[in-house]
Amino acid sequence: MKMLIGGEWADSSSGEACEVRNPANGKLLDTVPLGSTEDVKRAIDSARGALGKWSSMTARERGKILFKGAQIVRERQMDLAITLTMEQGKPLKEARDEIQGFANILEYYTGVSAAIHDSLVPVAPGRYGAVMKRPIGICGAIIPWNVPAIIMGWKVGPALLTGNALVLKPATATPLTNLSLAAILCEAGLPAGTLNVVTGQGSTVGEEIVRNPAIRKISFTGSIDTGKHVMKVAAESMKRLTLELGGSDPMIVCDDADMKKAVEGAVSGRFYNCGQTCTAVKRLYVFESIADTYIKMLKASIEGLKVGNGMDEGVNMGPMNSAGQRDKIIRQVDTVREKGEGKIIVGGGVPPGERYVGGHFYMPTLVTDVSEDSVLLREEVFGPVLPVVVVKDLDEAISRANASKFGLGSSIWTKSLERASIASSRLESGITWVNQHVKLPPEMPFGGVKESGIGRENGFETLDAYYELKSVMINL
Ligand code: NDP
């Protein structure tokens, strides 16, 4: 595929390309242009050209185009899901859910378009103040490789609805789904140049998007280290920022929890997308009195997961997205083994067998007796490894859950409303689920506290992050 600048497919100015490979077998899927700073500047020029027309349309008119885009996405969901599975690795069903999730987000923002309006404030008899919502201008969106369609929806939906133009950079590993979705939005009637997709590396394309003063806001999803770097560079031109930087979500299983549901929730919450989800269950705290039974049930369920190519029928967990990501997991589990930081009771390595050769597979892994200073509790574990810690009560669970630099999601599993409300108010996270984990509908704000990020995506509130408020005083 090529990149998308000014509504046209484009090559990079250097003529160079980069490969996109299937993580399940290492086979070449396609190539995309290796973009440069020049290409970002071209995209900015075309966004600037599109901005006047796009921002002068009403939110309702813009919403209709997003809705048309969502309809086309639904019609082509199977083809898009196949592309997503082939470049990202997740099982086809998960990919299809994700593509539908992208359409859901666009439909949600279409639905709220009629609620966007300026307001008039009477300040004295015959005198009014108008509070106008103005688009920020050209925004930059930087997308990771783990959930590329949903995360694109979180950025594109509110940014476009509010009249901004966008320069979007997909992750190097997963540009194909993002390009296909952007092309569909153009087909749905988005004026040329409103949404530009520049493929290429973070160190060149991403860096220029963050540095270039013509871009007035950045919405970034990725690692904490890159997020901090983005914040520093963006400060030079005082850009607005939304940063979603991952987490280490705690899940608390109380002694009155429905054990079967709490096992299913932990397994889907941890091993969905091969553990590569920012709000995956990454630390599990279970009450002492039920720990033996619960861990036995958890072990049996994890042992039943079928690992394989996401395109194959019946596969529950695909490969990791890249060799580099798998190396990080190998290092973390090896550290546990070498330092005696826990007992690996399921998995703990690369699966043996011919069908896994060439892919970045890792076995679903369960670790118990995890020590407080273990790497699995200190670092983000972005892969299929679940550490379990036994606690005596809710107080201990909450204080251990909060002893982390992360603060994205958390969950409590209990039948007690009192415990649920204590946990919801005391857990230091942007989201707390009760008897569920991971899924969040488009109307709910998504984002973290502490080092998990700044700002929110999803939900009506996110629209505020794409406006500048302008006060106009009227004296007639
Ligand atoms: P990065 O933060 O490096 O990448 C995320 C996005 O940022 C990609 O599009 C990347 O481009 C881009 N990028 C990289 N460097 C820059 C830069 N200097 N300026 C602007 N954009 C840049 O994450 P990784 O893919 O390396 O993953 C590392 C870890 O981050 C994971 O192990 C996980 O812990 C965490 N992570 C969290 C995610 C989340 O959902 N919160 C998503 C992904 C990762 P490119 O692909 O070209 O490098």
Coordinates of C-alpha atoms and ligand atoms in Angstrom, one line a residue:
M1 CA 0.0 0.0 0.0
K2 CA 1.0 3.6 -0.3
M3 CA 0.5 6.4 2.2
L4 CA -2.4 8.8 2.0
I5 CA -1.7 12.5 1.5
G6 CA -4.2 15.1 0.3
G7 CA -6.7 12.3 -0.5
E8 CA -4.3 10.6 -2.9
W9 CA -2.1 7.5 -2.5
A10 CA 1.5 8.7 -2.3
D11 CA 5.0 7.3 -2.3
S12 CA 7.6 8.7 0.1
S13 CA 9.8 11.5 -1.1
S14 CA 12.9 9.3 -0.8
G15 CA 11.2 6.4 -2.7
E16 CA 12.2 4.0 0.1
A17 CA 9.7 1.5 1.5
C18 CA 9.5 -0.7 4.6
E19 CA 8.1 -4.2 5.0
V20 CA 5.1 -5.4 6.9
R21 CA 5.4 -9.0 8.0
N22 CA 2.9 -11.5 9.4
P23 CA 3.8 -12.1 13.1
A24 CA 2.4 -15.6 12.9
N25 CA 4.9 -16.9 10.3
G26 CA 7.3 -14.0 9.4
K27 CA 6.0 -13.9 5.8
L28 CA 6.0 -10.7 3.9
L29 CA 2.5 -9.2 3.6
D30 CA 3.1 -5.9 1.9
T31 CA 5.4 -2.8 1.9
V32 CA 4.5 0.8 2.7
P33 CA 6.5 4.0 2.0
L34 CA 9.2 4.8 4.5
G35 CA 8.1 8.4 5.2
S36 CA 10.4 11.3 5.9
T37 CA 10.2 14.7 7.5
E38 CA 9.5 16.0 4.0
D39 CA 6.4 13.8 3.7
V40 CA 5.1 15.0 7.1
K41 CA 5.5 18.6 5.8
R42 CA 3.6 17.6 2.6
A43 CA 0.8 16.2 4.8
I44 CA 0.7 19.3 7.0
D45 CA 0.4 21.5 3.8
S46 CA -2.5 19.4 2.6
A47 CA -4.2 19.5 6.1
R48 CA -3.8 23.3 6.1
G49 CA -5.5 23.4 2.7
A50 CA -8.4 21.3 3.9
L51 CA -8.9 23.0 7.3
G52 CA -10.9 26.1 6.1
K53 CA -13.7 24.1 4.4
W54 CA -13.8 21.3 7.0
S55 CA -14.0 23.6 10.0
S56 CA -16.7 25.8 8.5
M57 CA -19.0 22.8 8.1
T58 CA -21.4 22.1 11.0
A59 CA -20.7 19.3 13.4
R60 CA -23.8 17.6 12.1
E61 CA -22.5 17.7 8.5
R62 CA -19.2 16.3 9.6
G63 CA -20.9 13.7 11.7
K64 CA -22.8 12.4 8.6
I65 CA -19.6 11.7 6.8
L66 CA -18.2 9.8 9.8
F67 CA -21.5 7.8 9.9
K68 CA -21.2 7.0 6.2
G69 CA -17.6 5.8 6.9
A70 CA -18.8 3.6 9.7
Q71 CA -21.4 2.0 7.4
I72 CA -18.7 1.2 4.8
V73 CA -16.5 -0.2 7.5
R74 CA -19.3 -2.5 8.6
E75 CA -19.9 -3.7 5.0
R76 CA -16.2 -4.5 4.7
Q77 CA -15.6 -5.7 8.2
M78 CA -14.4 -9.2 7.2
D79 CA -11.7 -8.0 4.8
L80 CA -10.6 -5.4 7.3
A81 CA -10.4 -8.0 10.1
I82 CA -8.3 -10.3 7.9
T83 CA -5.9 -7.5 7.2
L84 CA -5.7 -6.7 11.0
T85 CA -5.1 -10.4 12.0
M86 CA -2.4 -10.8 9.3
E87 CA -0.4 -7.7 10.3
Q88 CA -1.1 -7.7 14.1
G89 CA -1.5 -11.4 15.0
K90 CA -4.8 -11.4 17.0
P91 CA -7.4 -14.1 16.4
L92 CA -9.8 -13.3 13.6
K93 CA -12.8 -13.0 16.0
E94 CA -10.9 -10.4 18.1
A95 CA -10.0 -8.5 14.9
R96 CA -13.6 -8.5 13.8
D97 CA -14.7 -7.1 17.2
E98 CA -12.1 -4.4 16.9
I99 CA -13.2 -3.3 13.4
Q100 CA -16.8 -3.2 14.7
G101 CA -15.5 -1.2 17.7
F102 CA -14.0 1.4 15.2
A103 CA -17.4 1.7 13.6
N104 CA -19.1 2.0 17.0
I105 CA -16.9 4.9 17.9
L106 CA -17.6 6.8 14.7
E107 CA -21.4 6.2 15.1
Y108 CA -21.2 7.4 18.7
Y109 CA -19.5 10.7 17.6
T110 CA -22.1 11.1 14.9
G111 CA -24.8 10.7 17.5
V112 CA -23.5 13.4 19.7
S113 CA -22.8 15.8 16.8
A114 CA -26.1 17.6 17.3
A115 CA -25.2 18.4 21.0
I116 CA -22.1 20.5 20.0
H117 CA -22.8 24.2 20.0
D118 CA -21.5 27.5 21.3
S119 CA -23.2 29.1 24.2
L120 CA -24.4 32.6 25.1
V121 CA -23.8 33.9 28.6
P122 CA -25.9 36.9 29.7
V123 CA -23.5 39.1 31.8
A124 CA -25.6 42.2 32.3
P125 CA -28.8 43.6 30.8
G126 CA -28.3 43.9 27.0
R127 CA -24.8 42.5 27.3
Y128 CA -23.7 39.0 26.4
G129 CA -20.7 36.9 26.3
A130 CA -20.4 34.2 23.6
V131 CA -18.3 31.1 24.4
M132 CA -17.2 29.7 21.0
K133 CA -15.8 26.3 20.5
R134 CA -13.1 26.6 17.8
P135 CA -11.2 23.7 16.4
I136 CA -7.5 23.6 17.4
G137 CA -6.3 23.3 13.8
I138 CA -4.0 20.6 12.6
C139 CA -3.6 17.7 15.0
G140 CA -1.2 14.8 15.1
A141 CA -2.2 11.3 16.0
I142 CA 0.4 8.6 16.8
I143 CA -0.9 5.0 16.9
P144 CA 0.6 1.9 18.4
W145 CA 0.5 -1.6 17.0
N146 CA -1.5 -3.4 19.6
V147 CA -5.1 -2.2 19.0
P148 CA -4.6 0.0 15.9
A149 CA -8.2 0.3 14.7
I150 CA -9.8 1.2 18.0
I151 CA -7.1 3.6 19.0
M152 CA -7.4 5.2 15.6
G153 CA -11.2 5.6 16.2
W154 CA -10.5 7.2 19.6
K155 CA -8.4 9.9 17.9
V156 CA -10.0 10.4 14.5
G157 CA -13.6 10.4 15.7
P158 CA -13.5 13.4 18.1
A159 CA -10.7 15.3 16.2
L160 CA -12.7 15.2 12.9
L161 CA -16.1 15.8 14.4
T162 CA -14.9 19.0 16.0
G163 CA -13.5 20.4 12.7
N164 CA -9.8 19.7 13.0
A165 CA -7.6 18.2 10.3
L166 CA -5.2 15.3 11.0
V167 CA -1.8 14.0 10.3
L168 CA -1.8 10.4 11.5
K169 CA 1.2 8.0 11.9
P170 CA 0.5 4.3 12.2
A171 CA 3.0 2.0 14.0
T172 CA 5.6 0.6 11.6
A173 CA 4.4 -2.9 12.3
T174 CA 0.7 -2.3 11.6
P175 CA 0.1 0.4 9.0
L176 CA -2.3 -1.6 6.7
T177 CA -5.5 -1.5 8.7
N178 CA -5.0 2.2 9.5
L179 CA -4.5 3.0 5.8
S180 CA -7.5 1.0 4.8
L181 CA -9.7 2.7 7.3
A182 CA -8.5 6.2 6.3
A183 CA -9.2 5.4 2.7
I184 CA -12.7 4.4 3.6
L185 CA -13.3 7.7 5.4
C186 CA -12.1 9.5 2.2
E187 CA -14.5 7.4 0.2
A188 CA -17.3 8.4 2.6
G189 CA -16.8 12.0 1.7
L190 CA -14.0 13.4 3.9
P191 CA -12.6 16.4 1.9
A192 CA -9.1 15.7 0.5
G193 CA -6.4 16.6 3.0
T194 CA -8.6 16.4 6.1
L195 CA -7.1 13.1 7.2
N196 CA -3.5 12.3 6.0
V197 CA -1.7 9.1 6.9
V198 CA 2.1 9.2 6.8
T199 CA 3.8 5.8 7.2
G200 CA 7.3 5.4 8.5
Q201 CA 9.3 5.3 11.7
G202 CA 8.7 7.0 15.0
S203 CA 12.2 8.4 15.0
T204 CA 11.6 10.4 11.8
V205 CA 7.9 10.7 10.9
G206 CA 6.7 10.6 14.6
E207 CA 9.4 13.0 15.7
E208 CA 8.5 15.6 13.0
I209 CA 4.8 15.4 13.8
V210 CA 5.6 16.1 17.4
R211 CA 8.2 18.8 16.6
N212 CA 6.5 20.7 13.7
P213 CA 5.0 24.0 15.1
A214 CA 2.1 23.9 12.5
I215 CA 0.7 20.9 14.4
R216 CA -1.2 22.3 17.4
K217 CA -2.2 19.1 19.3
I218 CA -0.8 15.6 19.7
S219 CA -2.7 12.5 20.7
F220 CA -0.2 9.8 21.4
T221 CA -0.7 6.2 22.5
G222 CA 2.4 4.1 23.3
S223 CA 5.1 3.5 25.9
I224 CA 5.8 5.8 28.9
D225 CA 9.3 6.5 27.7
T226 CA 8.2 7.6 24.3
G227 CA 5.3 9.5 25.9
K228 CA 7.7 11.5 28.1
H229 CA 9.9 12.3 25.1
V230 CA 6.8 13.4 23.1
M231 CA 5.9 15.7 26.1
K232 CA 9.3 17.3 26.1
V233 CA 9.5 17.9 22.3
A234 CA 5.9 19.1 22.1
A235 CA 6.5 21.6 24.9
E236 CA 8.8 23.6 22.5
S237 CA 5.8 24.7 20.5
M238 CA 3.3 24.5 23.5
K239 CA 1.1 21.8 21.8
R240 CA -2.0 20.5 23.5
L241 CA -1.4 16.8 24.6
T242 CA -3.4 13.7 25.2
L243 CA -1.1 10.8 26.3
E244 CA -2.2 7.2 26.8
L245 CA 0.8 5.3 28.1
G246 CA -0.3 1.9 29.2
G247 CA -0.8 0.4 32.6
S248 CA -0.3 -2.5 35.0
D249 CA -3.9 -3.1 35.9
P250 CA -4.6 -4.8 39.2
M251 CA -7.6 -7.3 39.4
I252 CA -8.8 -8.0 43.0
V253 CA -10.7 -11.2 43.6
C254 CA -12.6 -11.2 46.9
D255 CA -13.7 -14.2 48.9
D256 CA -17.3 -13.6 47.9
A257 CA -16.6 -13.4 44.1
D258 CA -18.3 -15.6 41.6
M259 CA -15.2 -17.8 41.1
K260 CA -16.2 -19.1 37.7
K261 CA -16.8 -15.6 36.3
A262 CA -13.6 -14.3 38.0
V263 CA -11.6 -17.1 36.3
E264 CA -13.1 -16.3 32.9
G265 CA -12.5 -12.6 33.5
A266 CA -8.9 -13.1 34.4
V267 CA -8.2 -15.3 31.4
S268 CA -9.9 -13.1 28.9
G269 CA -8.6 -10.0 30.6
R270 CA -5.0 -11.2 30.5
F271 CA -4.7 -13.3 27.4
Y272 CA -6.9 -11.3 25.0
N273 CA -4.7 -9.9 22.2
C274 CA -1.9 -12.1 23.5
G275 CA -1.7 -9.9 26.6
Q276 CA -0.8 -6.8 24.5
T277 CA -3.5 -4.5 25.7
C278 CA -3.0 -1.4 27.8
T279 CA -5.9 -2.3 30.1
A280 CA -5.1 -6.0 30.3
V281 CA -5.2 -7.6 33.8
K282 CA -1.5 -7.5 34.6
R283 CA -1.5 -8.2 38.4
L284 CA -4.0 -10.4 40.1
Y285 CA -4.6 -10.1 43.9
V286 CA -6.7 -13.0 45.4
F287 CA -8.0 -13.4 48.9
E288 CA -6.1 -16.0 51.0
S289 CA -9.3 -18.0 51.9
I290 CA -10.1 -18.9 48.3
A291 CA -6.7 -18.7 46.8
D292 CA -6.0 -22.5 46.5
T293 CA -9.3 -23.3 44.7
Y294 CA -9.2 -20.2 42.6
I295 CA -5.6 -20.8 41.4
K296 CA -6.4 -24.4 40.6
M297 CA -9.4 -23.3 38.4
L298 CA -7.3 -20.6 36.8
K299 CA -4.6 -23.0 36.0
A300 CA -7.0 -25.4 34.3
S301 CA -8.5 -22.7 32.2
I302 CA -5.2 -21.3 31.1
E303 CA -4.0 -24.8 30.1
G304 CA -7.1 -25.1 27.9
L305 CA -6.1 -22.0 25.7
K306 CA -5.3 -22.9 22.1
V307 CA -2.3 -20.9 20.8
G308 CA -1.8 -20.6 17.0
N309 CA -2.1 -18.5 13.9
G310 CA -5.0 -16.1 14.4
M311 CA -6.5 -17.1 11.1
D312 CA -7.0 -20.7 12.2
E313 CA -10.3 -21.9 13.5
G314 CA -10.5 -22.4 17.3
V315 CA -7.4 -20.4 18.2
N316 CA -7.8 -18.4 21.4
M317 CA -4.4 -16.7 21.4
G318 CA -2.2 -15.6 18.4
P319 CA 1.5 -14.7 18.4
M320 CA 3.0 -11.6 19.9
N321 CA 3.3 -8.8 17.4
S322 CA 7.1 -8.7 17.1
A323 CA 10.3 -10.4 18.0
G324 CA 11.3 -7.4 20.1
Q325 CA 8.1 -7.6 22.2
R326 CA 8.5 -11.3 22.7
D327 CA 12.2 -10.7 23.8
K328 CA 10.9 -8.4 26.5
I329 CA 8.6 -11.1 27.9
I330 CA 11.3 -13.7 27.7
R331 CA 13.6 -11.4 29.7
Q332 CA 10.9 -10.7 32.3
V333 CA 10.1 -14.4 32.8
D334 CA 13.8 -15.4 32.8
T335 CA 14.4 -12.8 35.6
V336 CA 11.6 -14.4 37.7
R337 CA 13.2 -17.8 37.2
E338 CA 16.8 -16.7 37.9
K339 CA 16.0 -14.5 40.9
G340 CA 13.3 -16.9 42.3
E341 CA 10.7 -14.1 42.2
G342 CA 7.8 -16.6 41.7
K343 CA 6.7 -20.1 40.7
I344 CA 5.9 -20.6 37.0
I345 CA 3.1 -23.1 37.1
V346 CA 1.9 -22.9 33.5
G347 CA 3.8 -22.0 30.3
G348 CA 7.0 -19.9 30.8
G349 CA 8.5 -20.2 27.3
V350 CA 8.2 -20.4 23.6
P351 CA 5.8 -23.2 22.5
P352 CA 7.6 -26.2 20.9
G353 CA 6.4 -27.5 17.5
E354 CA 6.6 -27.1 13.8
R355 CA 3.5 -24.9 13.6
Y356 CA 5.1 -22.2 15.7
V357 CA 8.4 -21.9 13.7
G358 CA 8.8 -18.4 12.2
G359 CA 6.2 -16.8 14.4
H360 CA 6.5 -14.7 17.6
F361 CA 4.6 -17.1 19.8
Y362 CA 4.8 -17.3 23.6
M363 CA 2.9 -19.7 25.9
P364 CA 0.1 -18.4 28.1
T365 CA 1.9 -18.3 31.5
L366 CA 0.8 -18.3 35.1
V367 CA 3.1 -17.3 37.9
T368 CA 2.2 -17.7 41.6
D369 CA 4.0 -16.8 44.9
V370 CA 5.2 -13.6 43.2
S371 CA 7.6 -11.6 45.4
E372 CA 6.7 -7.9 46.1
D373 CA 9.7 -6.6 44.3
S374 CA 9.3 -8.9 41.2
V375 CA 9.8 -7.5 37.8
L376 CA 6.3 -8.7 37.0
L377 CA 4.8 -6.2 39.5
R378 CA 7.2 -3.3 38.9
E379 CA 7.3 -3.2 35.1
E380 CA 4.4 -3.3 32.5
V381 CA 4.1 -6.9 31.3
F382 CA 3.0 -6.5 27.7
G383 CA 2.4 -10.2 26.9
P384 CA 0.7 -13.4 28.0
V385 CA 2.0 -13.7 31.6
L386 CA -0.3 -13.5 34.6
P387 CA 1.3 -12.9 38.1
V388 CA -0.9 -13.9 41.1
V389 CA -0.4 -12.5 44.6
V390 CA -2.3 -13.8 47.6
V391 CA -3.6 -11.1 50.0
K392 CA -5.4 -11.4 53.4
D393 CA -8.1 -8.7 52.8
L394 CA -9.4 -5.8 50.7
D395 CA -7.2 -3.3 52.5
E396 CA -4.0 -5.2 51.7
A397 CA -5.2 -5.7 48.1
I398 CA -5.9 -2.0 47.5
S399 CA -2.7 -0.8 49.1
R400 CA -0.6 -3.3 47.0
A401 CA -2.6 -2.4 43.9
N402 CA -1.9 1.3 44.4
A403 CA 1.9 0.7 45.0
S404 CA 2.6 1.3 41.3
K405 CA 3.6 4.1 39.0
F406 CA 0.8 3.0 36.7
G407 CA -2.9 4.0 37.1
L408 CA -4.9 3.1 34.0
G409 CA -7.5 0.5 34.9
S410 CA -8.4 -1.8 37.8
S411 CA -11.1 -4.2 38.7
I412 CA -12.7 -5.8 41.8
W413 CA -14.7 -9.0 41.7
T414 CA -17.2 -9.2 44.6
K415 CA -20.9 -9.5 45.2
S416 CA -20.7 -6.8 47.9
L417 CA -21.8 -3.3 46.9
E418 CA -19.9 -1.9 49.9
R419 CA -16.6 -3.5 48.8
A420 CA -17.2 -2.4 45.2
S421 CA -17.7 1.2 46.2
I422 CA -14.7 1.2 48.6
A423 CA -12.5 -0.1 45.8
S424 CA -14.0 2.3 43.2
S425 CA -13.1 5.3 45.3
R426 CA -9.8 4.1 46.6
L427 CA -8.1 2.4 43.6
E428 CA -5.8 4.9 41.9
S429 CA -6.8 4.5 38.3
G430 CA -8.7 6.2 35.6
I431 CA -11.2 3.2 35.3
T432 CA -12.5 0.7 37.8
W433 CA -14.5 -2.2 36.6
V434 CA -16.7 -4.3 39.0
N435 CA -17.0 -8.0 38.0
Q436 CA -15.6 -7.3 34.5
H437 CA -12.4 -5.9 32.9
V438 CA -11.1 -4.4 29.7
K439 CA -14.2 -3.6 27.7
L440 CA -15.4 0.0 27.6
P441 CA -18.2 1.4 25.4
P442 CA -17.6 4.6 23.3
E443 CA -19.5 6.7 25.7
M444 CA -17.2 6.1 28.6
P445 CA -14.0 8.2 29.0
F446 CA -10.8 6.2 28.8
G447 CA -7.4 7.2 30.2
G448 CA -5.1 7.0 33.2
V449 CA -3.7 8.7 36.3
K450 CA -0.1 8.8 37.5
E451 CA 2.3 7.7 34.7
S452 CA -0.4 6.1 32.7
G453 CA -1.0 9.3 30.9
I454 CA -2.7 12.7 30.6
G455 CA -6.2 13.4 29.4
R456 CA -9.0 11.1 28.2
E457 CA -10.2 9.6 25.0
N458 CA -13.6 8.2 24.2
G459 CA -16.8 9.7 25.6
F460 CA -18.4 13.1 25.2
E461 CA -15.8 14.7 27.5
T462 CA -13.0 14.0 25.0
L463 CA -14.4 16.6 22.6
D464 CA -13.2 19.3 25.0
A465 CA -9.6 18.2 24.2
Y466 CA -10.1 19.1 20.5
Y467 CA -11.5 22.6 21.0
E468 CA -10.1 25.9 21.9
L469 CA -12.6 28.0 23.8
K470 CA -12.9 31.6 22.6
S471 CA -14.7 34.2 24.6
V472 CA -16.4 37.0 22.7
M473 CA -17.9 39.9 24.6
I474 CA -20.9 41.5 23.0
N475 CA -22.1 45.0 24.0
L476 CA -25.1 46.1 21.8
Ligands
NDP1 P1 6.4 3.2 21.3 O1 6.0 4.1 22.3 O2 7.8 3.3 20.9 O3 5.5 3.3 20.0 C1 4.2 3.8 19.9 C2 4.1 4.7 18.7 O4 5.0 5.8 18.8 C3 4.5 4.0 17.4 O5 3.7 4.6 16.3 C4 5.9 4.5 17.2 O6 6.4 4.4 15.9 C5 5.8 5.9 17.7 N1 7.1 6.5 18.1 C6 8.2 5.9 18.5 N2 9.2 6.8 18.7 C7 8.6 8.0 18.5 C8 9.1 9.4 18.6 N3 10.4 9.7 19.0 N4 8.3 10.4 18.4 C9 7.0 10.1 18.0 N5 6.5 8.9 17.9 C10 7.3 7.9 18.1 O7 6.1 1.7 21.8 P2 6.7 0.3 21.3 O8 6.0 -0.1 20.1 O9 8.2 0.4 21.3 O10 6.3 -0.6 22.6 C11 7.1 -0.5 23.8 C12 6.2 -0.7 25.0 O11 5.3 0.3 25.1 C13 5.4 -2.0 25.0 O12 6.2 -3.1 25.4 C14 4.3 -1.6 26.0 O13 4.8 -1.8 27.3 C15 4.1 -0.2 25.7 N6 3.0 0.1 24.8 C16 1.8 0.5 25.3 C17 0.7 0.7 24.5 C18 -0.5 1.1 25.0 O14 -1.6 0.7 24.5 N7 -0.6 2.0 25.9 C19 0.8 0.4 23.0 C20 2.1 0.0 22.6 C21 3.1 -0.1 23.4 P3 7.1 3.1 15.4 O15 6.1 2.0 15.3 O16 7.5 3.5 14.0 O17 8.2 2.8 16.3

